[in-house]
XYZ file of C-alpha atoms in Angstrom:
356
model
C -15.327 -36.933 54.207
C -13.531 -35.657 57.437
C -13.850 -31.700 58.055
C -10.073 -31.550 57.644
C -10.053 -33.321 54.198
C -12.801 -30.987 53.167
C -10.822 -27.812 54.109
C -7.660 -29.212 52.495
C -9.871 -29.647 49.251
C -11.361 -26.057 49.681
C -7.848 -24.551 49.959
C -6.458 -26.799 47.095
C -9.338 -24.975 44.991
C -8.738 -21.577 46.029
C -7.167 -19.355 43.321
C -5.260 -17.470 45.889
C -1.668 -18.269 47.414
C -2.193 -19.666 50.861
C 0.098 -21.434 53.381
C 0.275 -22.477 56.975
C 3.277 -22.491 59.267
C 3.259 -24.264 62.631
C 4.575 -22.883 66.196
C 8.207 -23.594 65.088
C 7.473 -21.545 61.751
C 7.810 -24.520 59.628
C 5.451 -24.753 56.393
C 2.979 -27.562 57.053
C 0.737 -26.684 54.119
C 0.796 -24.620 50.938
C -1.775 -24.713 48.413
C -0.565 -25.374 44.570
C -1.086 -21.549 43.773
C 1.175 -20.627 46.707
C 3.885 -23.243 45.764
C 3.852 -22.235 42.185
C 4.203 -18.637 42.933
C 7.731 -19.283 44.622
C 8.652 -22.089 42.143
C 8.214 -24.979 44.231
C 5.590 -27.666 44.701
C 3.675 -28.377 47.977
C 5.929 -31.412 48.889
C 9.324 -29.570 48.452
C 8.099 -26.686 50.833
C 6.603 -28.713 53.612
C 8.641 -28.892 56.561
C 10.917 -26.123 55.492
C 11.248 -22.905 57.653
C 9.166 -20.269 56.076
C 11.192 -17.085 56.507
C 14.490 -18.746 55.451
C 12.977 -20.364 52.543
C 11.087 -17.410 50.745
C 11.686 -14.243 52.756
C 15.414 -14.215 53.594
C 16.735 -11.255 51.736
C 15.823 -7.722 51.035
C 15.337 -6.271 47.452
C 18.831 -4.826 47.770
C 20.157 -8.320 48.250
C 21.090 -7.792 52.056
C 20.051 -10.381 54.656
C 16.745 -10.007 56.133
C 16.815 -11.089 59.795
C 14.094 -13.337 60.929
C 13.578 -10.919 64.031
C 12.634 -8.165 61.745
C 9.795 -10.120 59.729
C 6.432 -8.708 60.364
C 4.767 -11.597 58.572
C 5.418 -14.013 61.453
C 4.454 -11.649 64.124
C 0.755 -12.818 64.402
C 2.116 -16.329 65.656
C 3.431 -14.416 68.423
C 1.048 -11.763 69.195
C -2.293 -13.439 68.065
C -3.058 -10.222 65.987
C -3.972 -10.104 62.319
C -1.528 -8.006 59.887
C -1.358 -6.819 56.539
C 1.339 -5.302 54.497
C 2.405 -4.086 51.050
C 6.389 -3.738 51.238
C 7.738 -7.249 51.370
C 9.505 -9.215 48.620
C 9.513 -13.103 48.258
C 12.271 -14.925 46.841
C 11.517 -17.715 44.160
C 13.530 -20.925 43.955
C 15.448 -19.601 41.078
C 16.663 -16.551 43.309
C 14.468 -13.881 41.446
C 12.206 -11.828 43.774
C 8.543 -10.437 43.448
C 6.863 -7.757 45.511
C 3.614 -9.006 47.557
C 0.750 -7.727 49.197
C 0.314 -9.877 52.213
C -2.169 -10.820 55.153
C -1.293 -12.958 58.143
C -3.353 -14.378 60.857
C -2.774 -16.644 63.868
C -4.175 -20.061 63.856
C -4.139 -22.880 66.443
C -2.398 -25.943 65.230
C -2.902 -29.376 66.952
C 0.376 -30.732 68.559
C -0.797 -34.079 69.711
C -2.332 -35.287 73.155
C -4.917 -32.423 73.075
C -1.950 -29.784 72.981
C -2.169 -26.870 70.622
C 0.233 -24.496 69.546
C -0.048 -21.302 67.692
C 0.999 -20.964 64.017
C 0.062 -18.719 61.181
C -1.879 -18.717 57.947
C -0.400 -16.593 55.143
C -2.241 -15.391 52.048
C -0.328 -12.968 49.564
C -0.512 -11.671 45.923
C 2.329 -10.926 43.476
C 1.787 -7.119 42.935
C 4.381 -6.791 40.247
C 1.886 -5.497 37.690
C 0.421 -3.164 40.012
C 3.640 -1.626 40.927
C 4.820 -1.585 37.240
C 1.426 0.280 36.411
C 1.839 2.790 39.253
C 5.450 3.372 38.092
C 4.384 3.973 34.468
C 1.584 6.361 35.806
C 4.360 8.340 37.954
C 6.616 8.547 34.858
C 3.767 9.743 32.763
C 2.714 12.322 35.287
C 6.288 13.409 35.603
C 6.645 13.598 31.798
C 3.408 15.673 31.516
C 4.594 18.150 34.239
C 8.088 18.462 32.469
C 6.302 19.077 29.184
C 3.919 21.860 30.807
C 7.187 23.388 32.358
C 8.745 23.532 29.061
C 5.836 24.943 27.194
C 5.725 27.633 29.885
C 9.316 28.351 29.559
C 9.054 28.305 25.789
C 6.367 31.138 26.222
C 8.453 33.161 28.499
C 11.377 32.798 26.039
C 9.146 34.157 23.177
C 7.779 37.006 25.354
C 11.239 37.982 26.378
C 12.341 37.759 22.754
C 9.729 40.098 21.727
C 10.748 42.499 24.718
C 14.412 42.422 23.509
C 13.372 43.080 19.749
C 11.468 45.960 20.801
C 14.426 47.385 22.910
C 16.713 46.714 19.917
C 14.529 48.807 17.855
C 14.413 51.614 20.391
C 18.162 51.512 20.804
C 18.932 51.617 17.153
C 16.353 54.320 16.622
C 17.651 56.548 19.286
C 21.212 55.762 18.875
C 22.997 54.764 15.469
C 19.905 55.561 13.212
C 19.885 59.283 14.376
C 23.667 59.585 13.712
C 23.070 57.973 10.286
C 20.280 60.496 9.414
C 22.351 63.172 10.560
C 25.148 61.870 8.270
C 22.789 61.640 5.291
C 21.722 65.257 5.742
C 25.340 66.463 6.008
C 26.162 64.330 2.774
C 23.138 65.926 0.800
C 24.156 69.453 1.954
C 27.735 68.826 0.898
C 26.504 67.495 -2.525
C 24.408 70.811 -3.130
C 27.215 73.158 -1.939
C 30.043 71.302 -3.702
C 30.201 73.593 -6.786
C 29.256 76.913 -4.988
C 30.980 76.763 -1.607
C 33.814 74.275 -1.430
C 34.783 75.467 2.144
C 31.369 74.805 3.514
C 31.580 71.412 1.795
C 34.745 70.530 3.455
C 33.163 71.387 6.868
C 30.232 69.189 6.000
C 32.326 66.449 4.853
C 34.285 66.379 8.013
C 31.045 66.427 10.129
C 29.819 63.345 8.041
C 33.151 61.629 8.597
C 32.726 62.075 12.547
C 29.089 60.935 12.399
C 29.960 57.790 10.291
C 32.812 57.093 12.930
C 30.488 57.583 15.939
C 27.818 55.560 14.375
C 30.151 52.583 13.568
C 31.522 52.698 17.356
C 27.791 52.701 18.474
C 26.856 49.816 16.256
C 30.129 47.828 17.325
C 29.296 48.352 21.074
C 25.689 47.487 20.342
C 26.449 44.409 18.541
C 28.981 43.339 21.278
C 26.084 43.678 23.786
C 24.039 41.235 21.898
C 26.718 38.900 21.367
C 30.277 39.499 22.203
C 32.659 38.822 19.268
C 35.063 37.164 21.785
C 32.474 34.538 22.512
C 32.376 33.311 18.840
C 36.052 33.467 18.262
C 37.520 32.412 21.612
C 34.879 30.597 23.460
C 33.033 30.713 26.684
C 35.812 31.092 29.309
C 37.369 33.993 27.389
C 33.973 35.730 26.987
C 33.318 35.343 30.887
C 36.787 36.844 31.414
C 35.850 39.866 29.304
C 32.657 40.126 31.087
C 34.437 40.269 34.392
C 36.846 42.926 33.206
C 33.894 45.395 32.325
C 31.498 44.274 35.179
C 30.207 47.061 37.485
C 31.779 45.004 40.630
C 34.925 43.047 40.833
C 34.834 39.710 39.527
C 37.221 36.718 39.902
C 36.815 33.944 37.497
C 38.362 30.380 38.031
C 38.173 27.293 35.816
C 38.100 26.716 32.167
C 35.715 25.181 29.577
C 36.595 23.703 26.229
C 34.802 25.071 22.896
C 31.200 23.967 23.029
C 28.219 23.989 20.619
C 27.210 27.565 19.881
C 23.759 27.228 21.644
C 25.401 26.038 24.934
C 27.945 28.662 24.736
C 25.536 31.560 24.239
C 23.106 30.449 27.024
C 25.758 29.721 29.342
C 27.437 33.235 28.890
C 24.130 34.979 29.239
C 23.376 33.047 32.438
C 26.703 34.240 33.850
C 25.959 37.652 32.471
C 22.641 38.042 33.989
C 23.895 36.558 37.286
C 26.845 39.002 37.668
C 24.370 42.130 36.743
C 21.852 40.811 39.324
C 24.602 40.753 41.978
C 25.441 44.445 41.176
C 22.122 45.660 40.622
C 20.073 43.894 43.347
C 22.387 42.288 45.764
C 24.621 45.255 46.586
C 27.521 42.829 46.141
C 31.071 44.000 46.733
C 32.701 40.991 44.994
C 31.532 38.096 42.635
C 33.223 34.616 42.152
C 32.579 32.922 38.737
C 33.640 29.092 38.865
C 33.691 27.186 35.582
C 33.957 23.422 35.604
C 33.606 21.087 32.659
C 34.466 17.755 31.626
C 33.116 15.490 28.543
C 29.743 14.955 30.540
C 29.061 18.098 32.306
C 29.311 21.893 32.254
C 28.933 23.852 35.589
C 28.798 27.690 36.174
C 28.461 29.037 39.519
C 28.165 32.681 40.262
C 28.534 33.453 43.856
C 28.261 36.937 45.347
C 28.868 38.492 48.922
C 25.621 40.304 48.692
C 22.439 40.699 50.770
C 21.037 37.416 49.715
C 17.538 36.530 49.918
C 16.952 36.170 46.207
C 14.102 34.075 45.028
C 12.445 33.329 41.737
C 9.636 35.541 41.473
C 11.066 38.124 44.043
C 12.826 41.422 43.289
C 15.111 39.944 40.816
C 12.796 37.098 40.023
C 12.323 38.049 36.414
C 16.207 37.649 35.760
C 16.387 34.458 37.642
C 13.284 33.120 35.569
C 15.158 34.091 32.337
C 18.191 32.315 33.579
C 16.325 29.272 34.484
C 14.587 29.262 31.180
C 17.701 29.416 29.232
C 19.170 26.503 31.200
C 15.869 24.570 30.985
C 15.977 24.958 27.241
C 19.536 23.017 27.305
C 17.825 20.274 29.403
C 19.888 21.802 32.506
C 19.200 22.534 35.943
C 19.569 25.773 37.674
C 20.331 25.627 41.610
C 19.805 28.770 43.733
C 21.267 29.206 47.340
C 20.430 32.608 48.590
C 20.170 32.671 52.357
C 19.360 36.159 53.700
C 22.486 38.036 54.705
C 24.668 35.372 53.388
C 25.079 36.161 49.718
C 23.764 34.318 46.792
C 24.936 31.402 44.831
C 23.438 30.437 41.500
C 24.800 27.585 39.423
C 23.845 26.191 36.165
C 24.482 22.394 35.459
C 24.137 21.252 31.785
C 24.723 17.840 30.406
C 26.977 17.764 27.635
C 27.194 14.019 26.456
C 29.297 14.214 23.401
C 28.896 17.809 22.888
C 32.392 19.003 24.370
C 35.075 19.177 21.802
């Protein structure tokens, strides 16, 4: 058996795709594994230009110029090359990613003349890339889950703090008035038969105490959940917020009625942002922009204050709370606050079929 025949048998038996191109970059040999990988047989490939047959387009479908192909460079430079970012085209037009090796090889050209060709070997790495993508997706999901758990913990902690504050405000405000009212009513009951004049004064005081307690409770309830938000929706509630803000606020845009959870969290996002502008940013004016369609709700609060806000900074607790509210709706908070240039904070919430 001649050496060439023996090498051909060896390459035929190699379970790895291998082919050889001559000095004109025509395929002069492809083992069965290589031919099958691209949907051809060896006879079909023989004599065809290598690049124009299996490597003529990129994954996005655009033309791949021969001059930019790194796989044929060893034929020109004599260097061995390796890469993992190329895609081959099968006979049916489908594509697959490859890891490849290319090395120069001397090709007999007759009369003792030799030309430089190249020998290729490659692997289909579709499964490897799919596994890597699955791993990245799993890692991203784990990160997202960890962030969600952290946000839920912060919401629970903030809810506990709000409850304590609510209890304190009720104790120091309306509860004290109601206690005074109870005392006045008891005294009036005791004096009703013996001192009608004193009873009238005590009842007058009780009426005043009851009216004051009602007003305090109404104002307190509005601070927790403004009635206008329930009756007229998000846009009207933000307009009311602007009217009572500590700094001038201009509201533009509108939103349809949305599910209660979205309206509430979007409102408190805007309220916190306006409060931050007045309390931390020394702003003289705030713009609130509302944009909504059937897919997305966007609320941006932009002030002309000192800027430099960061989550975790001076106003970081408020920003973290805002981020948690939006994250709970699978939304996104975007902060832009260059020092000295004001602060823009935007909530983007996907609605799907929620808008109505």
